[in-house]
Amino acid sequence: MTLFPDMVADGLNTSIIGRAAAKGLLSIETVNIRDYAFNKHSSVDDYPYGGGAGMLMQAEPVYQAYKAVEDKIGRKPRVVYLSPQGKCFSQSLAKEYAREDELVLLCGHYEGIDERVLEEIVTDYVSIGDYVLTGGELPAMVIVDAVSRLVPGVLHNDISAEFESFQENLLEYPQYSRPEVWHDKKVPEILLSGHHANIEKWRREQSILRTALLRPDLLSKAELTEKEKVLAKSVQV
Ligand code: ADE
């Protein structure tokens, strides 16, 4: 639900997510809140009571747009309002959303939306990080992207969604493709060995080292053996 449906639709109809939608693995629909404007000027915003900068999206168009969605689905869906005041989006929240049959994303613009309609329809307040954007459209696209790639069949093999950053609270190991030598840099020998168990062991170690170095805050949530904890300590300051 947005005042800028083209921005969202154009951004999501390319590449992996666009192909998945074309294949019918998922469906992304935009609802233009302006279509539910209730006055003859089709205005959807007004000045905030009490004064202050900017305009606010009014309650009624948002509510009518939501009602249309609820009628279409036939039950009350989960409604995510994108806001810097929300809880921070994460891979685990993406997984949770991927299990929903329907997910409604509500995008505010200008200075936000009249609080009263938020109280009535919003189930989740979600932020994509501690910075302020001009509207909820980009955050909504971020969420649709992160959730869609977890839908079975969207990635080429379901394995690729398994071994990646934030899986088990570890960052992904480094990867290499041809050529074997590039700018005098050689692909780590072990990856050419064909020895799968050793490769897996090396990759796990690399994940731990990377996480310890780049995101030590994640390590406390990762399940490490005693040996792995020693390895992690070796690079932590
Ligand atoms: N709207 C504006 N800024 C935002 C952010 N950081 N996350 C979610 N929604 C937003």
PDB file of C-alpha atoms and ligand atoms in Angstrom:
ATOM      1  CA  MET A   1       0.000   0.000   0.000  1.00  0.00           C
ATOM      2  CA  THR A   2       1.706   3.144  -1.226  1.00  0.00           C
ATOM      3  CA  LEU A   3       1.281   6.511  -2.914  1.00  0.00           C
ATOM      4  CA  PHE A   4       4.030   5.506  -5.373  1.00  0.00           C
ATOM      5  CA  PRO A   5       3.029   2.086  -6.747  1.00  0.00           C
ATOM      6  CA  ASP A   6       5.176   2.438  -9.884  1.00  0.00           C
ATOM      7  CA  MET A   7       8.321   2.852  -7.831  1.00  0.00           C
ATOM      8  CA  VAL A   8       7.684  -0.417  -6.017  1.00  0.00           C
ATOM      9  CA  ALA A   9       6.419  -2.363  -9.052  1.00  0.00           C
ATOM     10  CA  ASP A  10       9.282  -1.221 -11.308  1.00  0.00           C
ATOM     11  CA  GLY A  11      11.850  -2.038  -8.668  1.00  0.00           C
ATOM     12  CA  LEU A  12      10.573  -5.550  -8.111  1.00  0.00           C
ATOM     13  CA  ASN A  13       9.755  -6.758 -11.604  1.00  0.00           C
ATOM     14  CA  THR A  14      13.350  -7.375 -12.674  1.00  0.00           C
ATOM     15  CA  SER A  15      15.879 -10.126 -12.016  1.00  0.00           C
ATOM     16  CA  ILE A  16      15.249 -12.946  -9.546  1.00  0.00           C
ATOM     17  CA  ILE A  17      12.121 -11.581  -7.859  1.00  0.00           C
ATOM     18  CA  GLY A  18      10.566 -10.541 -11.189  1.00  0.00           C
ATOM     19  CA  ARG A  19      11.167 -13.991 -12.660  1.00  0.00           C
ATOM     20  CA  ALA A  20       9.732 -15.679  -9.568  1.00  0.00           C
ATOM     21  CA  ALA A  21       6.599 -13.553  -9.851  1.00  0.00           C
ATOM     22  CA  ALA A  22       6.307 -14.306 -13.585  1.00  0.00           C
ATOM     23  CA  LYS A  23       6.564 -18.030 -12.765  1.00  0.00           C
ATOM     24  CA  GLY A  24       3.785 -17.683 -10.196  1.00  0.00           C
ATOM     25  CA  LEU A  25       5.966 -18.663  -7.224  1.00  0.00           C
ATOM     26  CA  LEU A  26       4.842 -15.493  -5.531  1.00  0.00           C
ATOM     27  CA  SER A  27       2.685 -12.536  -6.372  1.00  0.00           C
ATOM     28  CA  ILE A  28       3.426  -8.895  -5.690  1.00  0.00           C
ATOM     29  CA  GLU A  29       0.534  -6.469  -5.898  1.00  0.00           C
ATOM     30  CA  THR A  30       0.611  -2.735  -5.394  1.00  0.00           C
ATOM     31  CA  VAL A  31      -2.328  -0.801  -3.980  1.00  0.00           C
ATOM     32  CA  ASN A  32      -2.387   2.898  -4.770  1.00  0.00           C
ATOM     33  CA  ILE A  33      -3.670   4.664  -1.663  1.00  0.00           C
ATOM     34  CA  ARG A  34      -4.617   7.643  -3.844  1.00  0.00           C
ATOM     35  CA  ASP A  35      -7.314   5.476  -5.471  1.00  0.00           C
ATOM     36  CA  TYR A  36      -9.071   5.608  -2.090  1.00  0.00           C
ATOM     37  CA  ALA A  37      -9.002   9.384  -1.706  1.00  0.00           C
ATOM     38  CA  PHE A  38     -12.402  10.461  -0.475  1.00  0.00           C
ATOM     39  CA  ASN A  39     -12.598  14.029  -1.774  1.00  0.00           C
ATOM     40  CA  LYS A  40     -12.948  15.409  -5.278  1.00  0.00           C
ATOM     41  CA  HIS A  41      -9.340  16.665  -5.386  1.00  0.00           C
ATOM     42  CA  SER A  42      -8.128  13.154  -4.546  1.00  0.00           C
ATOM     43  CA  SER A  43      -5.923  14.602  -1.883  1.00  0.00           C
ATOM     44  CA  VAL A  44      -4.534  12.137   0.631  1.00  0.00           C
ATOM     45  CA  ASP A  45      -2.520  14.426   2.877  1.00  0.00           C
ATOM     46  CA  ASP A  46      -3.175  17.372   5.167  1.00  0.00           C
ATOM     47  CA  TYR A  47      -1.476  19.599   7.742  1.00  0.00           C
ATOM     48  CA  PRO A  48      -0.714  18.111  11.151  1.00  0.00           C
ATOM     49  CA  TYR A  49      -2.810  19.327  14.101  1.00  0.00           C
ATOM     50  CA  GLY A  50      -0.659  21.285  16.488  1.00  0.00           C
ATOM     51  CA  GLY A  51       1.518  22.562  13.669  1.00  0.00           C
ATOM     52  CA  GLY A  52       4.918  21.404  12.544  1.00  0.00           C
ATOM     53  CA  ALA A  53       6.729  20.820   9.291  1.00  0.00           C
ATOM     54  CA  GLY A  54       5.296  18.957   6.316  1.00  0.00           C
ATOM     55  CA  MET A  55       2.125  17.079   5.529  1.00  0.00           C
ATOM     56  CA  LEU A  56       0.647  13.944   6.994  1.00  0.00           C
ATOM     57  CA  MET A  57      -1.141  11.127   5.170  1.00  0.00           C
ATOM     58  CA  GLN A  58      -4.774  11.133   6.287  1.00  0.00           C
ATOM     59  CA  ALA A  59      -6.386   8.176   8.007  1.00  0.00           C
ATOM     60  CA  GLU A  60      -9.382   7.495   5.756  1.00  0.00           C
ATOM     61  CA  PRO A  61      -7.696   6.756   2.387  1.00  0.00           C
ATOM     62  CA  VAL A  62      -5.237   4.437   4.133  1.00  0.00           C
ATOM     63  CA  TYR A  63      -8.098   2.721   5.942  1.00  0.00           C
ATOM     64  CA  GLN A  64     -10.194   2.272   2.786  1.00  0.00           C
ATOM     65  CA  ALA A  65      -7.186   0.923   0.890  1.00  0.00           C
ATOM     66  CA  TYR A  66      -6.587  -1.534   3.738  1.00  0.00           C
ATOM     67  CA  LYS A  67     -10.272  -2.575   3.805  1.00  0.00           C
ATOM     68  CA  ALA A  68     -10.122  -3.346   0.086  1.00  0.00           C
ATOM     69  CA  VAL A  69      -7.106  -5.579   0.685  1.00  0.00           C
ATOM     70  CA  GLU A  70      -8.748  -7.287   3.667  1.00  0.00           C
ATOM     71  CA  ASP A  71     -11.917  -7.943   1.620  1.00  0.00           C
ATOM     72  CA  LYS A  72      -9.863  -9.419  -1.201  1.00  0.00           C
ATOM     73  CA  ILE A  73      -7.889 -11.722   1.082  1.00  0.00           C
ATOM     74  CA  GLY A  74     -10.962 -12.640   3.129  1.00  0.00           C
ATOM     75  CA  ARG A  75      -9.295 -12.311   6.531  1.00  0.00           C
ATOM     76  CA  LYS A  76      -7.190  -9.901   8.566  1.00  0.00           C
ATOM     77  CA  PRO A  77      -3.632 -10.041   7.187  1.00  0.00           C
ATOM     78  CA  ARG A  78      -0.405  -9.167   8.940  1.00  0.00           C
ATOM     79  CA  VAL A  79       0.208  -5.467   8.205  1.00  0.00           C
ATOM     80  CA  VAL A  80       3.772  -4.182   8.383  1.00  0.00           C
ATOM     81  CA  TYR A  81       4.241  -0.422   8.694  1.00  0.00           C
ATOM     82  CA  LEU A  82       7.713   0.693   7.622  1.00  0.00           C
ATOM     83  CA  SER A  83       9.047   3.228  10.082  1.00  0.00           C
ATOM     84  CA  PRO A  84      12.367   4.140  11.700  1.00  0.00           C
ATOM     85  CA  GLN A  85      10.503   3.629  14.994  1.00  0.00           C
ATOM     86  CA  GLY A  86       9.916  -0.055  14.277  1.00  0.00           C
ATOM     87  CA  LYS A  87      11.903  -3.081  15.336  1.00  0.00           C
ATOM     88  CA  CYS A  88      14.955  -3.701  13.231  1.00  0.00           C
ATOM     89  CA  PHE A  89      14.450  -6.009  10.236  1.00  0.00           C
ATOM     90  CA  SER A  90      16.585  -9.155  10.334  1.00  0.00           C
ATOM     91  CA  GLN A  91      17.096 -12.470   8.580  1.00  0.00           C
ATOM     92  CA  SER A  92      15.042 -14.204  11.263  1.00  0.00           C
ATOM     93  CA  LEU A  93      12.124 -11.812  10.679  1.00  0.00           C
ATOM     94  CA  ALA A  94      12.483 -12.443   6.923  1.00  0.00           C
ATOM     95  CA  LYS A  95      12.117 -16.181   7.623  1.00  0.00           C
ATOM     96  CA  GLU A  96       9.066 -15.567   9.753  1.00  0.00           C
ATOM     97  CA  TYR A  97       7.438 -13.451   7.011  1.00  0.00           C
ATOM     98  CA  ALA A  98       8.272 -16.045   4.352  1.00  0.00           C
ATOM     99  CA  ARG A  99       5.940 -18.437   6.148  1.00  0.00           C
ATOM    100  CA  GLU A 100       2.951 -16.068   5.805  1.00  0.00           C
ATOM    101  CA  ASP A 101       0.502 -16.651   2.955  1.00  0.00           C
ATOM    102  CA  GLU A 102      -0.069 -12.925   2.671  1.00  0.00           C
ATOM    103  CA  LEU A 103       1.867  -9.956   3.909  1.00  0.00           C
ATOM    104  CA  VAL A 104       0.714  -6.350   3.595  1.00  0.00           C
ATOM    105  CA  LEU A 105       3.368  -3.627   3.612  1.00  0.00           C
ATOM    106  CA  LEU A 106       2.183  -0.115   4.364  1.00  0.00           C
ATOM    107  CA  CYS A 107       4.398   2.714   3.128  1.00  0.00           C
ATOM    108  CA  GLY A 108       4.181   6.163   4.668  1.00  0.00           C
ATOM    109  CA  HIS A 109       5.423   9.240   2.885  1.00  0.00           C
ATOM    110  CA  TYR A 110       5.823  12.905   3.799  1.00  0.00           C
ATOM    111  CA  GLU A 111       5.863  13.171   7.587  1.00  0.00           C
ATOM    112  CA  GLY A 112       4.059   9.871   8.112  1.00  0.00           C
ATOM    113  CA  ILE A 113       0.481   8.694   8.637  1.00  0.00           C
ATOM    114  CA  ASP A 114      -2.277   9.765  11.044  1.00  0.00           C
ATOM    115  CA  GLU A 115      -1.657   7.713  14.190  1.00  0.00           C
ATOM    116  CA  ARG A 116      -5.292   6.598  14.541  1.00  0.00           C
ATOM    117  CA  VAL A 117      -5.363   4.431  11.419  1.00  0.00           C
ATOM    118  CA  LEU A 118      -2.002   2.888  12.351  1.00  0.00           C
ATOM    119  CA  GLU A 119      -3.511   1.877  15.693  1.00  0.00           C
ATOM    120  CA  GLU A 120      -6.387   0.161  13.895  1.00  0.00           C
ATOM    121  CA  ILE A 121      -4.648  -1.784  11.145  1.00  0.00           C
ATOM    122  CA  VAL A 122      -0.915  -2.198  11.811  1.00  0.00           C
ATOM    123  CA  THR A 123       0.320  -5.441  13.395  1.00  0.00           C
ATOM    124  CA  ASP A 124       4.117  -4.933  12.983  1.00  0.00           C
ATOM    125  CA  TYR A 125       6.286  -1.809  13.027  1.00  0.00           C
ATOM    126  CA  VAL A 126       9.536  -2.486  11.161  1.00  0.00           C
ATOM    127  CA  SER A 127      12.643  -0.388  10.483  1.00  0.00           C
ATOM    128  CA  ILE A 128      15.427  -1.314   8.076  1.00  0.00           C
ATOM    129  CA  GLY A 129      18.074   0.588  10.012  1.00  0.00           C
ATOM    130  CA  ASP A 130      18.865   3.647  12.071  1.00  0.00           C
ATOM    131  CA  TYR A 131      18.614   6.291   9.358  1.00  0.00           C
ATOM    132  CA  VAL A 132      15.690   8.225   7.940  1.00  0.00           C
ATOM    133  CA  LEU A 133      14.413   7.778   4.389  1.00  0.00           C
ATOM    134  CA  THR A 134      11.814   9.891   2.563  1.00  0.00           C
ATOM    135  CA  GLY A 135       9.251   7.095   2.571  1.00  0.00           C
ATOM    136  CA  GLY A 136       8.545   3.453   3.280  1.00  0.00           C
ATOM    137  CA  GLU A 137       8.815   2.337  -0.359  1.00  0.00           C
ATOM    138  CA  LEU A 138      12.523   1.449  -0.367  1.00  0.00           C
ATOM    139  CA  PRO A 139      12.246  -0.359   2.986  1.00  0.00           C
ATOM    140  CA  ALA A 140       9.200  -2.265   1.664  1.00  0.00           C
ATOM    141  CA  MET A 141      11.214  -3.323  -1.386  1.00  0.00           C
ATOM    142  CA  VAL A 142      14.063  -4.444   0.847  1.00  0.00           C
ATOM    143  CA  ILE A 143      11.643  -6.609   2.817  1.00  0.00           C
ATOM    144  CA  VAL A 144       9.944  -8.059  -0.263  1.00  0.00           C
ATOM    145  CA  ASP A 145      13.355  -8.951  -1.690  1.00  0.00           C
ATOM    146  CA  ALA A 146      14.662 -10.581   1.496  1.00  0.00           C
ATOM    147  CA  VAL A 147      11.417 -12.516   2.036  1.00  0.00           C
ATOM    148  CA  SER A 148      10.872 -13.570  -1.587  1.00  0.00           C
ATOM    149  CA  ARG A 149      14.265 -15.216  -1.955  1.00  0.00           C
ATOM    150  CA  LEU A 150      13.316 -17.529   0.917  1.00  0.00           C
ATOM    151  CA  VAL A 151      10.188 -18.756  -0.881  1.00  0.00           C
ATOM    152  CA  PRO A 152      10.868 -22.307  -2.118  1.00  0.00           C
ATOM    153  CA  GLY A 153      11.848 -22.374  -5.814  1.00  0.00           C
ATOM    154  CA  VAL A 154      12.814 -18.700  -6.082  1.00  0.00           C
ATOM    155  CA  LEU A 155      16.561 -19.318  -5.895  1.00  0.00           C
ATOM    156  CA  HIS A 156      18.098 -21.797  -8.315  1.00  0.00           C
ATOM    157  CA  ASN A 157      18.668 -24.327  -5.624  1.00  0.00           C
ATOM    158  CA  ASP A 158      17.218 -24.190  -2.151  1.00  0.00           C
ATOM    159  CA  ILE A 159      20.699 -24.880  -0.816  1.00  0.00           C
ATOM    160  CA  SER A 160      21.868 -21.371  -1.770  1.00  0.00           C
ATOM    161  CA  ALA A 161      19.524 -19.839   0.784  1.00  0.00           C
ATOM    162  CA  GLU A 162      20.876 -22.212   3.428  1.00  0.00           C
ATOM    163  CA  PHE A 163      24.621 -21.540   3.509  1.00  0.00           C
ATOM    164  CA  GLU A 164      24.885 -17.810   3.593  1.00  0.00           C
ATOM    165  CA  SER A 165      25.485 -14.872   5.824  1.00  0.00           C
ATOM    166  CA  PHE A 166      23.490 -14.809   9.081  1.00  0.00           C
ATOM    167  CA  GLN A 167      22.784 -18.523   8.844  1.00  0.00           C
ATOM    168  CA  GLU A 168      23.539 -19.596  12.411  1.00  0.00           C
ATOM    169  CA  ASN A 169      24.630 -16.015  13.095  1.00  0.00           C
ATOM    170  CA  LEU A 170      27.827 -16.430  11.096  1.00  0.00           C
ATOM    171  CA  LEU A 171      28.912 -14.485   8.016  1.00  0.00           C
ATOM    172  CA  GLU A 172      29.475 -16.300   4.743  1.00  0.00           C
ATOM    173  CA  TYR A 173      32.928 -17.675   3.868  1.00  0.00           C
ATOM    174  CA  PRO A 174      34.841 -16.160   0.896  1.00  0.00           C
ATOM    175  CA  GLN A 175      34.148 -17.626  -2.552  1.00  0.00           C
ATOM    176  CA  TYR A 176      36.194 -17.888  -5.737  1.00  0.00           C
ATOM    177  CA  SER A 177      35.547 -18.692  -9.386  1.00  0.00           C
ATOM    178  CA  ARG A 178      37.734 -18.963 -12.498  1.00  0.00           C
ATOM    179  CA  PRO A 179      40.498 -18.094 -13.268  1.00  0.00           C
ATOM    180  CA  GLU A 180      42.650 -19.904 -10.732  1.00  0.00           C
ATOM    181  CA  VAL A 181      45.081 -16.969 -10.630  1.00  0.00           C
ATOM    182  CA  TRP A 182      43.924 -13.357 -10.952  1.00  0.00           C
ATOM    183  CA  HIS A 183      46.132 -10.279 -10.339  1.00  0.00           C
ATOM    184  CA  ASP A 184      48.744 -12.655  -8.863  1.00  0.00           C
ATOM    185  CA  LYS A 185      46.174 -13.879  -6.330  1.00  0.00           C
ATOM    186  CA  LYS A 186      45.665 -17.637  -6.207  1.00  0.00           C
ATOM    187  CA  VAL A 187      42.489 -19.437  -5.212  1.00  0.00           C
ATOM    188  CA  PRO A 188      43.068 -21.135  -1.812  1.00  0.00           C
ATOM    189  CA  GLU A 189      44.611 -24.546  -2.513  1.00  0.00           C
ATOM    190  CA  ILE A 190      42.103 -26.462  -0.439  1.00  0.00           C
ATOM    191  CA  LEU A 191      39.226 -25.448  -2.751  1.00  0.00           C
ATOM    192  CA  LEU A 192      41.001 -27.178  -5.662  1.00  0.00           C
ATOM    193  CA  SER A 193      41.599 -30.362  -3.681  1.00  0.00           C
ATOM    194  CA  GLY A 194      38.200 -31.939  -4.295  1.00  0.00           C
ATOM    195  CA  HIS A 195      38.213 -33.070  -0.652  1.00  0.00           C
ATOM    196  CA  HIS A 196      34.701 -32.109   0.436  1.00  0.00           C
ATOM    197  CA  ALA A 197      35.065 -32.683   4.160  1.00  0.00           C
ATOM    198  CA  ASN A 198      38.209 -30.535   4.322  1.00  0.00           C
ATOM    199  CA  ILE A 199      36.551 -27.857   2.211  1.00  0.00           C
ATOM    200  CA  GLU A 200      33.567 -27.753   4.556  1.00  0.00           C
ATOM    201  CA  LYS A 201      35.912 -27.509   7.546  1.00  0.00           C
ATOM    202  CA  TRP A 202      37.871 -24.654   5.917  1.00  0.00           C
ATOM    203  CA  ARG A 203      34.684 -22.803   5.032  1.00  0.00           C
ATOM    204  CA  ARG A 204      33.341 -23.058   8.567  1.00  0.00           C
ATOM    205  CA  GLU A 205      36.644 -21.742   9.927  1.00  0.00           C
ATOM    206  CA  GLN A 206      36.595 -18.867   7.468  1.00  0.00           C
ATOM    207  CA  SER A 207      33.022 -18.016   8.495  1.00  0.00           C
ATOM    208  CA  ILE A 208      34.036 -17.927  12.146  1.00  0.00           C
ATOM    209  CA  LEU A 209      37.162 -15.843  11.476  1.00  0.00           C
ATOM    210  CA  ARG A 210      35.221 -13.358   9.353  1.00  0.00           C
ATOM    211  CA  THR A 211      32.485 -12.999  11.890  1.00  0.00           C
ATOM    212  CA  ALA A 212      34.996 -12.522  14.708  1.00  0.00           C
ATOM    213  CA  LEU A 213      36.760  -9.843  12.688  1.00  0.00           C
ATOM    214  CA  LEU A 214      33.871  -8.021  11.023  1.00  0.00           C
ATOM    215  CA  ARG A 215      30.825  -8.657  13.225  1.00  0.00           C
ATOM    216  CA  PRO A 216      31.989  -9.709  16.689  1.00  0.00           C
ATOM    217  CA  ASP A 217      28.521  -8.726  17.983  1.00  0.00           C
ATOM    218  CA  LEU A 218      27.031 -11.745  16.167  1.00  0.00           C
ATOM    219  CA  LEU A 219      29.411 -14.307  17.648  1.00  0.00           C
ATOM    220  CA  SER A 220      27.716 -14.526  21.037  1.00  0.00           C
ATOM    221  CA  LYS A 221      24.577 -15.784  19.262  1.00  0.00           C
ATOM    222  CA  ALA A 222      26.460 -18.395  17.192  1.00  0.00           C
ATOM    223  CA  GLU A 223      26.802 -21.969  18.400  1.00  0.00           C
ATOM    224  CA  LEU A 224      30.526 -22.699  18.524  1.00  0.00           C
ATOM    225  CA  THR A 225      32.486 -25.674  19.830  1.00  0.00           C
ATOM    226  CA  GLU A 226      35.216 -24.995  22.400  1.00  0.00           C
ATOM    227  CA  LYS A 227      37.838 -25.296  19.639  1.00  0.00           C
ATOM    228  CA  GLU A 228      35.938 -22.824  17.480  1.00  0.00           C
ATOM    229  CA  LYS A 229      35.706 -20.355  20.360  1.00  0.00           C
ATOM    230  CA  VAL A 230      39.505 -20.457  20.646  1.00  0.00           C
ATOM    231  CA  LEU A 231      39.773 -19.829  16.901  1.00  0.00           C
ATOM    232  CA  ALA A 232      37.415 -16.841  17.175  1.00  0.00           C
ATOM    233  CA  LYS A 233      39.383 -15.421  20.127  1.00  0.00           C
ATOM    234  CA  SER A 234      42.594 -15.577  18.065  1.00  0.00           C
ATOM    235  CA  VAL A 235      41.431 -12.679  15.857  1.00  0.00           C
ATOM    236  CA  GLN A 236      39.410 -10.664  18.326  1.00  0.00           C
ATOM    237  CA  VAL A 237      40.966  -7.599  19.867  1.00  0.00           C
TER     238      VAL A 237
HETATM  239  N1  ADE B   1      10.834   5.118   6.651  1.00  0.00           N
HETATM  240  C1  ADE B   1      11.759   6.089   6.699  1.00  0.00           C
HETATM  241  N2  ADE B   1      12.927   5.638   7.142  1.00  0.00           N
HETATM  242  C2  ADE B   1      12.769   4.310   7.385  1.00  0.00           C
HETATM  243  C3  ADE B   1      13.620   3.268   7.852  1.00  0.00           C
HETATM  244  N3  ADE B   1      14.892   3.486   8.188  1.00  0.00           N
HETATM  245  N4  ADE B   1      13.109   2.032   7.978  1.00  0.00           N
HETATM  246  C4  ADE B   1      11.809   1.806   7.682  1.00  0.00           C
HETATM  247  N5  ADE B   1      10.971   2.737   7.229  1.00  0.00           N
HETATM  248  C5  ADE B   1      11.432   3.978   7.081  1.00  0.00           C
END
